[in-house]
């Protein structure tokens, strides 16, 4: 079965899990922006505040309108609420908690014209997502056949005959956005603004058109929707003006990169030994970024960079570890070892002190790494002298793993690779596994 496992974005059960994933992603590309998309729903403000505290750089509030033609009718008509409600709630909650200045807020959901952009800006958004309207500018006629490979205008299809019918030009989209910008500029002049930033969060410039009320909706009080965030917290800044502190300056990887410089520049073999503790999260990922930047997906020859760590490694040890890097841990490791493993090698075994203190200590009877090890791994090798926690090698598509036992849900949805378990497996083992 030709399934492709997604990266480890689907193993999120709490705001702490999300915070860890954001940290992982930031370390995998320190110059990148980590964006979290939230459905516009009642209560989205609280979620947005949690996401901002989890150190996301960018938050998208996605309204219930718009979306792809591939969605089911029940999904199109019964999911989510208008972006206006979500943006208003997110802006107010972020302002109350003095978090708005840390993140960029984007609105999307069938935006069509400059008026939509101006209303979204006045409600608090500073970025705006367009997709349906530019697609129409390219010739889309909304046949809703995107998932069937039968798009009659050649946009959402791989069929050569249908693709030949595509008549869109980049200039069509450019023209659309020029007209959009002109309309926005006209509204700004009408409102008396010279700079776009000045409009953001100025919800006091909006008013309800009560003439459009249906007789059933005449009793609605929309004043909470139009309450300025500055009234809720006068000291909070209403748009993004500072960067999140991801704590990257204190990362152990800076030391690892410095000691691996000869390997990175000339391919020489490098061995380095260091202590590690559970505050050192996502070790090896910034180093992997350097390897990938210089050598691409091919990486370096196996074991070019060998890092020996002594102690208890923090979460996400070796996240997306690149080919050519070996992480050897004498001690143990927390959750998420080798998530998204991309060709590297990870070895974890108990510290010699453990055997000296406990004469009856049996490594294969004790847990050595936490949950979610090798989640979404694509290539590489892991060797664990001891048991792993739950969800071991879920969505593995190419890595080789040896372990002395696993908890529940091991090898779930696995599509490739090879796993040798020298011991017990928990419940639901290999559920949905289609390869490997």
Short mmCIF file of C-alpha atoms in Angstrom, two decimals:
data_model
loop_
_atom_site.label_atom_id
_atom_site.label_comp_id
_atom_site.label_asym_id
_atom_site.label_seq_id
_atom_site.Cartn_x
_atom_site.Cartn_y
_atom_site.Cartn_z
CA UNK A 1 0.00 0.00 0.00
CA UNK A 2 1.56 3.29 -1.09
CA UNK A 3 0.99 5.21 2.13
CA UNK A 4 3.24 8.08 3.21
CA UNK A 5 3.49 8.70 6.96
CA UNK A 6 3.18 12.37 7.89
CA UNK A 7 5.73 14.07 10.13
CA UNK A 8 5.06 13.92 13.88
CA UNK A 9 2.43 16.65 13.96
CA UNK A 10 -0.42 14.32 14.87
CA UNK A 11 0.80 13.16 18.26
CA UNK A 12 -0.51 16.19 20.15
CA UNK A 13 -2.59 15.49 23.26
CA UNK A 14 -1.98 18.65 25.30
CA UNK A 15 -0.67 22.20 25.11
CA UNK A 16 2.62 20.86 26.54
CA UNK A 17 2.94 18.46 23.59
CA UNK A 18 2.31 21.36 21.24
CA UNK A 19 4.93 23.50 23.02
CA UNK A 20 7.47 20.69 22.62
CA UNK A 21 6.67 20.30 18.92
CA UNK A 22 7.05 24.06 18.39
CA UNK A 23 10.44 23.88 20.14
CA UNK A 24 11.43 20.91 17.95
CA UNK A 25 10.44 22.69 14.75
CA UNK A 26 12.19 25.92 15.75
CA UNK A 27 15.42 24.04 16.39
CA UNK A 28 15.13 22.23 13.06
CA UNK A 29 15.06 25.64 11.31
CA UNK A 30 16.04 28.50 13.60
CA UNK A 31 15.27 31.09 10.90
CA UNK A 32 11.82 29.67 10.22
CA UNK A 33 8.50 30.83 11.62
CA UNK A 34 6.34 28.29 13.46
CA UNK A 35 2.67 28.80 12.62
CA UNK A 36 -0.32 27.16 14.32
CA UNK A 37 -3.68 27.10 12.54
CA UNK A 38 -6.81 27.22 14.73
CA UNK A 39 -10.39 26.74 13.62
CA UNK A 40 -12.62 29.71 14.40
CA UNK A 41 -14.82 28.33 17.17
CA UNK A 42 -16.29 29.42 20.49
CA UNK A 43 -13.38 29.39 22.94
CA UNK A 44 -10.65 29.84 20.31
CA UNK A 45 -9.28 32.79 22.30
CA UNK A 46 -8.21 30.58 25.21
CA UNK A 47 -6.57 28.16 22.79
CA UNK A 48 -4.79 31.05 21.03
CA UNK A 49 -3.44 32.27 24.38
CA UNK A 50 -2.12 28.78 25.13
CA UNK A 51 -0.51 28.58 21.69
CA UNK A 52 1.16 31.98 22.21
CA UNK A 53 2.49 30.80 25.60
CA UNK A 54 3.73 27.65 23.84
CA UNK A 55 5.99 30.02 21.83
CA UNK A 56 4.30 29.90 18.41
CA UNK A 57 5.41 32.80 16.19
CA UNK A 58 2.24 32.98 14.12
CA UNK A 59 -1.43 32.07 14.68
CA UNK A 60 -4.02 31.57 11.94
CA UNK A 61 -7.71 31.92 12.80
CA UNK A 62 -9.46 29.98 10.05
CA UNK A 63 -13.15 30.73 9.48
CA UNK A 64 -15.84 28.23 8.58
CA UNK A 65 -16.21 29.60 5.03
CA UNK A 66 -13.97 28.94 2.07
CA UNK A 67 -11.84 25.82 1.91
CA UNK A 68 -11.25 23.35 -0.89
CA UNK A 69 -13.77 21.92 -3.30
CA UNK A 70 -12.69 18.49 -2.04
CA UNK A 71 -14.48 18.91 1.29
CA UNK A 72 -17.74 17.07 1.97
CA UNK A 73 -20.93 19.19 2.00
CA UNK A 74 -21.45 18.33 5.67
CA UNK A 75 -18.00 19.71 6.41
CA UNK A 76 -18.52 22.86 4.37
CA UNK A 77 -21.88 23.76 5.88
CA UNK A 78 -21.61 22.51 9.46
CA UNK A 79 -18.01 23.13 10.58
CA UNK A 80 -16.56 26.25 12.21
CA UNK A 81 -17.95 29.75 12.61
CA UNK A 82 -17.15 33.01 10.75
CA UNK A 83 -13.60 34.29 11.09
CA UNK A 84 -14.92 37.60 12.45
CA UNK A 85 -16.02 35.89 15.68
CA UNK A 86 -12.77 33.98 16.04
CA UNK A 87 -10.49 36.95 15.32
CA UNK A 88 -12.39 39.19 17.76
CA UNK A 89 -12.17 36.60 20.55
CA UNK A 90 -8.50 35.79 19.87
CA UNK A 91 -7.50 39.47 19.79
CA UNK A 92 -9.31 40.26 23.04
CA UNK A 93 -7.96 37.21 24.92
CA UNK A 94 -4.41 37.79 23.71
CA UNK A 95 -4.63 41.45 24.73
CA UNK A 96 -6.00 40.60 28.21
CA UNK A 97 -3.04 38.27 28.79
CA UNK A 98 -0.51 40.69 27.21
CA UNK A 99 0.43 38.08 24.60
CA UNK A 100 -0.70 39.85 21.42
CA UNK A 101 2.66 41.56 20.81
CA UNK A 102 4.46 38.18 20.69
CA UNK A 103 2.58 36.68 17.75
CA UNK A 104 1.40 37.59 14.28
CA UNK A 105 -2.35 37.02 13.86
CA UNK A 106 -3.73 35.92 10.50
CA UNK A 107 -7.35 35.65 9.43
CA UNK A 108 -8.65 33.50 6.61
CA UNK A 109 -11.91 31.97 5.40
CA UNK A 110 -13.25 33.05 2.00
CA UNK A 111 -11.91 36.61 2.02
CA UNK A 112 -12.90 38.24 -1.24
CA UNK A 113 -12.11 41.96 -1.27
CA UNK A 114 -10.45 44.94 0.37
CA UNK A 115 -13.41 45.52 2.68
CA UNK A 116 -12.89 42.06 4.21
CA UNK A 117 -9.20 42.84 4.80
CA UNK A 118 -9.94 46.20 6.42
CA UNK A 119 -12.58 44.71 8.75
CA UNK A 120 -10.18 41.91 9.73
CA UNK A 121 -7.43 44.45 10.43
CA UNK A 122 -9.71 46.63 12.55
CA UNK A 123 -10.68 43.51 14.52
CA UNK A 124 -7.02 42.71 15.18
CA UNK A 125 -5.52 40.63 12.34
CA UNK A 126 -2.35 41.80 10.59
CA UNK A 127 -2.12 39.05 7.95
CA UNK A 128 -4.80 37.70 5.63
CA UNK A 129 -5.13 34.41 3.81
CA UNK A 130 -6.49 34.27 0.26
CA UNK A 131 -6.86 31.13 -1.81
CA UNK A 132 -10.30 30.71 -3.38
CA UNK A 133 -10.38 34.16 -5.02
CA UNK A 134 -6.86 33.95 -6.55
CA UNK A 135 -7.78 30.47 -7.83
CA UNK A 136 -10.83 31.97 -9.54
CA UNK A 137 -8.54 34.63 -11.04
CA UNK A 138 -6.55 31.72 -12.51
CA UNK A 139 -9.67 30.20 -14.06
CA UNK A 140 -11.22 28.02 -11.32
CA UNK A 141 -14.97 27.59 -11.86
CA UNK A 142 -15.72 25.92 -8.48
CA UNK A 143 -16.70 22.52 -9.87
CA UNK A 144 -15.67 20.91 -6.54
CA UNK A 145 -13.81 18.09 -8.29
CA UNK A 146 -10.42 18.80 -6.68
CA UNK A 147 -10.19 15.29 -5.19
CA UNK A 148 -11.27 13.40 -8.33
CA UNK A 149 -8.47 14.40 -10.75
CA UNK A 150 -11.14 15.62 -13.20
CA UNK A 151 -10.81 19.41 -12.86
CA UNK A 152 -12.21 20.71 -16.21
CA UNK A 153 -10.00 23.84 -16.21
CA UNK A 154 -6.76 21.99 -15.51
CA UNK A 155 -5.92 23.36 -12.05
CA UNK A 156 -6.42 20.44 -9.62
CA UNK A 157 -5.46 17.53 -11.88
CA UNK A 158 -2.48 15.51 -13.07
CA UNK A 159 -4.23 14.45 -16.30
CA UNK A 160 -2.16 15.87 -19.23
CA UNK A 161 -5.25 16.41 -21.40
CA UNK A 162 -7.03 18.38 -18.68
CA UNK A 163 -3.88 20.31 -17.71
CA UNK A 164 -3.65 21.51 -21.31
CA UNK A 165 -6.92 23.40 -20.70
CA UNK A 166 -5.28 25.60 -18.03
CA UNK A 167 -5.22 29.22 -19.21
CA UNK A 168 -4.17 31.01 -16.01
CA UNK A 169 -1.24 33.43 -15.94
CA UNK A 170 0.74 34.82 -12.96
CA UNK A 171 -0.28 38.30 -14.09
CA UNK A 172 -3.94 37.44 -13.42
CA UNK A 173 -3.18 36.92 -9.71
CA UNK A 174 -0.87 39.94 -9.60
CA UNK A 175 -3.62 42.13 -11.07
CA UNK A 176 -6.13 40.83 -8.52
CA UNK A 177 -3.85 41.80 -5.63
CA UNK A 178 -3.11 45.20 -7.18
CA UNK A 179 -6.84 45.92 -7.30
CA UNK A 180 -7.19 44.56 -3.76
CA UNK A 181 -4.43 46.88 -2.50
CA UNK A 182 -6.06 49.86 -4.26
CA UNK A 183 -9.37 49.13 -2.57
CA UNK A 184 -7.67 48.79 0.84
CA UNK A 185 -5.84 52.10 0.25
CA UNK A 186 -9.17 53.80 -0.53
CA UNK A 187 -10.70 52.50 2.73
CA UNK A 188 -7.63 53.64 4.66
CA UNK A 189 -8.01 57.15 3.19
CA UNK A 190 -11.69 57.11 4.13
CA UNK A 191 -10.79 56.19 7.72
CA UNK A 192 -7.87 58.64 7.87
CA UNK A 193 -4.98 56.19 8.17
CA UNK A 194 -1.60 56.60 6.46
CA UNK A 195 -0.05 53.32 7.67
CA UNK A 196 -1.70 49.91 7.78
CA UNK A 197 -0.35 49.19 11.29
CA UNK A 198 -2.38 52.09 12.66
CA UNK A 199 -5.62 50.26 11.82
CA UNK A 200 -4.83 46.99 13.58
CA UNK A 201 -7.12 46.38 16.54
CA UNK A 202 -9.05 49.67 16.09
CA UNK A 203 -12.37 47.88 16.46
CA UNK A 204 -13.87 51.15 17.76
CA UNK A 205 -13.97 52.28 14.10
CA UNK A 206 -16.52 49.57 13.29
CA UNK A 207 -20.24 49.75 13.97
CA UNK A 208 -23.15 47.37 13.53
CA UNK A 209 -25.47 48.00 10.57
CA UNK A 210 -28.76 47.25 12.29
CA UNK A 211 -30.74 47.78 9.08
CA UNK A 212 -29.44 44.39 7.89
CA UNK A 213 -30.78 42.54 10.94
CA UNK A 214 -33.29 39.78 10.30
CA UNK A 215 -36.36 39.99 12.54
CA UNK A 216 -35.12 36.95 14.45
CA UNK A 217 -31.72 38.54 15.10
CA UNK A 218 -32.88 41.98 16.23
CA UNK A 219 -32.32 41.03 19.85
CA UNK A 220 -28.65 40.22 19.33
CA UNK A 221 -26.16 42.31 21.30
CA UNK A 222 -22.93 42.45 19.27
CA UNK A 223 -21.17 44.95 21.54
CA UNK A 224 -18.87 42.27 23.10
CA UNK A 225 -17.60 41.55 19.57
CA UNK A 226 -16.63 45.19 19.13
CA UNK A 227 -14.95 45.79 22.48
CA UNK A 228 -11.44 47.23 21.96
CA UNK A 229 -8.64 45.17 23.45
CA UNK A 230 -7.05 48.37 24.77
CA UNK A 231 -10.04 48.78 27.12
CA UNK A 232 -9.45 45.30 28.50
CA UNK A 233 -5.71 45.88 29.00
CA UNK A 234 -4.52 49.44 28.26
CA UNK A 235 -0.85 48.46 28.63
CA UNK A 236 -0.93 45.66 26.03
CA UNK A 237 0.30 46.30 22.49
CA UNK A 238 -2.34 45.49 19.82
CA UNK A 239 -0.06 44.02 17.13
CA UNK A 240 3.16 42.03 16.78
CA UNK A 241 6.24 44.01 17.81
CA UNK A 242 8.54 41.53 19.56
CA UNK A 243 9.94 38.07 18.86
CA UNK A 244 9.26 34.99 20.95
CA UNK A 245 12.07 33.80 23.20
CA UNK A 246 12.55 30.17 22.16
CA UNK A 247 15.49 29.68 24.52
CA UNK A 248 17.80 28.70 21.66
CA UNK A 249 20.80 30.60 23.06
CA UNK A 250 21.20 28.05 25.85
CA UNK A 251 20.97 25.01 23.54
CA UNK A 252 23.61 22.28 23.94
CA UNK A 253 23.73 22.09 20.14
CA UNK A 254 25.82 25.27 19.93
CA UNK A 255 28.62 23.37 21.70
CA UNK A 256 28.10 20.30 19.50
CA UNK A 257 28.25 22.41 16.31
CA UNK A 258 31.47 24.08 17.46
CA UNK A 259 33.15 20.71 18.11
CA UNK A 260 31.83 19.25 14.83
CA UNK A 261 33.21 22.09 12.70
CA UNK A 262 35.91 19.95 11.01
CA UNK A 263 33.31 17.37 10.05
CA UNK A 264 30.98 20.04 8.69
CA UNK A 265 33.65 21.85 6.66
CA UNK A 266 35.93 19.03 5.47
CA UNK A 267 34.17 15.74 6.30
CA UNK A 268 36.71 14.66 8.95
CA UNK A 269 35.51 12.20 11.58
CA UNK A 270 34.76 13.86 14.91
CA UNK A 271 34.19 12.37 18.38
CA UNK A 272 32.94 14.52 21.27
CA UNK A 273 31.79 13.59 24.77
CA UNK A 274 29.48 15.70 26.96
CA UNK A 275 27.16 15.47 29.93
CA UNK A 276 23.41 15.87 29.34
CA UNK A 277 20.35 16.43 31.54
CA UNK A 278 16.61 16.60 30.97
CA UNK A 279 16.73 20.39 30.44
CA UNK A 280 18.62 19.67 27.21
CA UNK A 281 15.69 19.18 24.84
CA UNK A 282 15.85 18.31 21.14
CA UNK A 283 19.60 17.61 21.24
CA UNK A 284 21.21 17.11 17.82
CA UNK A 285 18.54 18.89 15.79
CA UNK A 286 20.34 22.21 15.26
CA UNK A 287 23.44 20.19 14.34
CA UNK A 288 21.30 18.22 11.85
CA UNK A 289 20.12 21.51 10.37
CA UNK A 290 23.74 22.44 9.68
CA UNK A 291 24.42 19.06 8.05
CA UNK A 292 21.28 19.31 5.90
CA UNK A 293 22.10 22.90 4.91
CA UNK A 294 25.59 21.94 3.74
CA UNK A 295 25.01 18.44 2.34
CA UNK A 296 21.28 18.18 1.64
CA UNK A 297 19.24 15.05 2.20
CA UNK A 298 22.27 12.82 1.46
CA UNK A 299 23.96 13.98 4.67
CA UNK A 300 27.43 12.75 5.65
CA UNK A 301 28.89 9.22 5.67
CA UNK A 302 27.74 7.13 8.64
CA UNK A 303 29.35 7.99 11.99
CA UNK A 304 31.20 11.07 10.69
CA UNK A 305 30.04 12.95 13.80
CA UNK A 306 29.89 10.79 16.94
CA UNK A 307 28.48 12.45 20.07
CA UNK A 308 28.69 10.56 23.38
CA UNK A 309 26.29 11.90 26.03
CA UNK A 310 26.28 10.90 29.71
CA UNK A 311 23.10 11.40 31.77
CA UNK A 312 19.35 11.72 31.19
CA UNK A 313 18.56 13.31 27.83
CA UNK A 314 15.53 15.62 27.61
CA UNK A 315 12.56 15.28 25.28
CA UNK A 316 12.94 14.79 21.52
CA UNK A 317 16.55 13.59 21.56
CA UNK A 318 17.68 13.36 17.93
CA UNK A 319 14.56 14.92 16.39
CA UNK A 320 14.98 14.61 12.57
CA UNK A 321 18.59 13.49 13.17
CA UNK A 322 20.53 13.74 9.89
CA UNK A 323 22.58 11.02 8.22
CA UNK A 324 26.18 10.99 9.41
CA UNK A 325 25.43 11.84 13.06
CA UNK A 326 25.53 9.24 15.84
CA UNK A 327 24.13 10.08 19.28
CA UNK A 328 25.26 7.62 21.95
CA UNK A 329 23.65 8.05 25.38
CA UNK A 330 24.92 6.30 28.48
CA UNK A 331 21.98 6.80 30.81
CA UNK A 332 18.39 7.17 29.60
CA UNK A 333 16.16 9.46 27.54
CA UNK A 334 12.74 11.06 27.82
CA UNK A 335 9.83 10.98 25.33
CA UNK A 336 10.23 11.49 21.60
CA UNK A 337 13.65 9.94 20.95
CA UNK A 338 14.32 9.88 17.21
CA UNK A 339 11.04 11.51 16.13
CA UNK A 340 11.19 12.00 12.37
CA UNK A 341 14.63 10.28 12.31
CA UNK A 342 16.22 11.15 8.95
CA UNK A 343 19.23 8.88 8.54
CA UNK A 344 21.06 9.35 11.85
CA UNK A 345 21.89 6.71 14.46
CA UNK A 346 20.84 6.76 18.14
CA UNK A 347 22.15 4.38 20.82
CA UNK A 348 20.85 4.41 24.40
CA UNK A 349 22.01 2.06 27.18
CA UNK A 350 22.04 2.21 31.01
CA UNK A 351 24.84 4.00 32.82
CA UNK A 352 27.54 1.77 34.34
CA UNK A 353 26.84 3.36 37.73
CA UNK A 354 23.35 1.78 37.63
CA UNK A 355 24.86 -1.71 37.37
CA UNK A 356 27.42 -0.94 40.10
CA UNK A 357 24.74 0.31 42.55
CA UNK A 358 22.14 -2.37 41.81
CA UNK A 359 23.80 -5.75 41.46
CA UNK A 360 20.51 -7.37 40.42
CA UNK A 361 19.71 -4.70 37.76
CA UNK A 362 18.52 -6.27 34.50
CA UNK A 363 18.56 -3.79 31.62
CA UNK A 364 15.98 -5.61 29.50
CA UNK A 365 13.40 -5.44 32.32
CA UNK A 366 13.62 -1.66 32.70
CA UNK A 367 12.41 1.26 30.60
CA UNK A 368 15.28 3.14 28.95
CA UNK A 369 13.41 5.60 26.67
CA UNK A 370 9.98 7.23 26.97
CA UNK A 371 6.91 7.31 24.76
CA UNK A 372 6.66 8.13 21.05
CA UNK A 373 10.20 7.05 20.16
CA UNK A 374 10.88 7.01 16.39
CA UNK A 375 7.47 8.51 15.58
CA UNK A 376 7.39 9.26 11.85
CA UNK A 377 10.99 8.12 11.31
CA UNK A 378 11.97 7.85 7.64
CA UNK A 379 15.49 6.36 7.75
CA UNK A 380 18.36 5.67 10.15
CA UNK A 381 18.97 3.26 13.05
CA UNK A 382 18.18 3.12 16.78
CA UNK A 383 19.43 0.65 19.39
CA UNK A 384 17.93 0.67 22.88
CA UNK A 385 19.23 -1.63 25.65
CA UNK A 386 16.01 -1.66 27.60
CA UNK A 387 12.30 -1.16 27.05
CA UNK A 388 10.56 1.72 25.28
CA UNK A 389 7.27 3.33 26.27
CA UNK A 390 4.03 3.52 24.31
CA UNK A 391 3.58 4.34 20.60
CA UNK A 392 7.01 3.07 19.60
CA UNK A 393 7.81 3.46 15.87
CA UNK A 394 4.33 4.71 15.01
CA UNK A 395 4.27 5.79 11.33
CA UNK A 396 7.82 4.54 10.82
CA UNK A 397 8.49 4.41 7.08
CA UNK A 398 12.13 3.37 6.77
CA UNK A 399 14.13 3.34 10.03
CA UNK A 400 15.61 0.19 11.61
CA UNK A 401 15.11 -0.23 15.36
CA UNK A 402 16.18 -2.73 18.03
CA UNK A 403 14.55 -2.58 21.49
CA UNK A 404 14.01 -4.96 24.44
CA UNK A 405 10.24 -4.43 24.72
CA UNK A 406 7.55 -1.84 24.03
CA UNK A 407 4.31 -0.53 25.54
CA UNK A 408 0.91 -0.24 23.88
CA UNK A 409 0.32 0.80 20.25
CA UNK A 410 3.80 -0.15 19.03
CA UNK A 411 4.43 0.03 15.26
CA UNK A 412 0.97 1.48 14.64
CA UNK A 413 0.44 2.65 11.02
CA UNK A 414 3.98 1.60 10.11
CA UNK A 415 4.60 1.59 6.35
CA UNK A 416 8.29 0.64 6.04
CA UNK A 417 11.55 -0.08 7.84
CA UNK A 418 12.35 -2.92 10.24
CA UNK A 419 11.74 -3.24 13.98
CA UNK A 420 13.21 -6.00 16.17
CA UNK A 421 11.56 -6.27 19.62
CA UNK A 422 13.48 -8.64 21.92
CA UNK A 423 10.69 -8.87 24.49
CA UNK A 424 7.06 -8.09 25.20
CA UNK A 425 4.70 -5.88 23.21
CA UNK A 426 1.67 -4.11 24.65
CA UNK A 427 -1.90 -3.94 23.37
CA UNK A 428 -2.84 -2.87 19.84
CA UNK A 429 0.53 -3.83 18.41
CA UNK A 430 1.01 -3.14 14.66
CA UNK A 431 -2.56 -1.83 14.24
CA UNK A 432 -2.99 -0.40 10.77
CA UNK A 433 0.53 -1.45 9.79
CA UNK A 434 0.79 -1.79 6.02
CA UNK A 435 4.52 -2.26 5.40
CA UNK A 436 7.89 -2.99 6.97
#
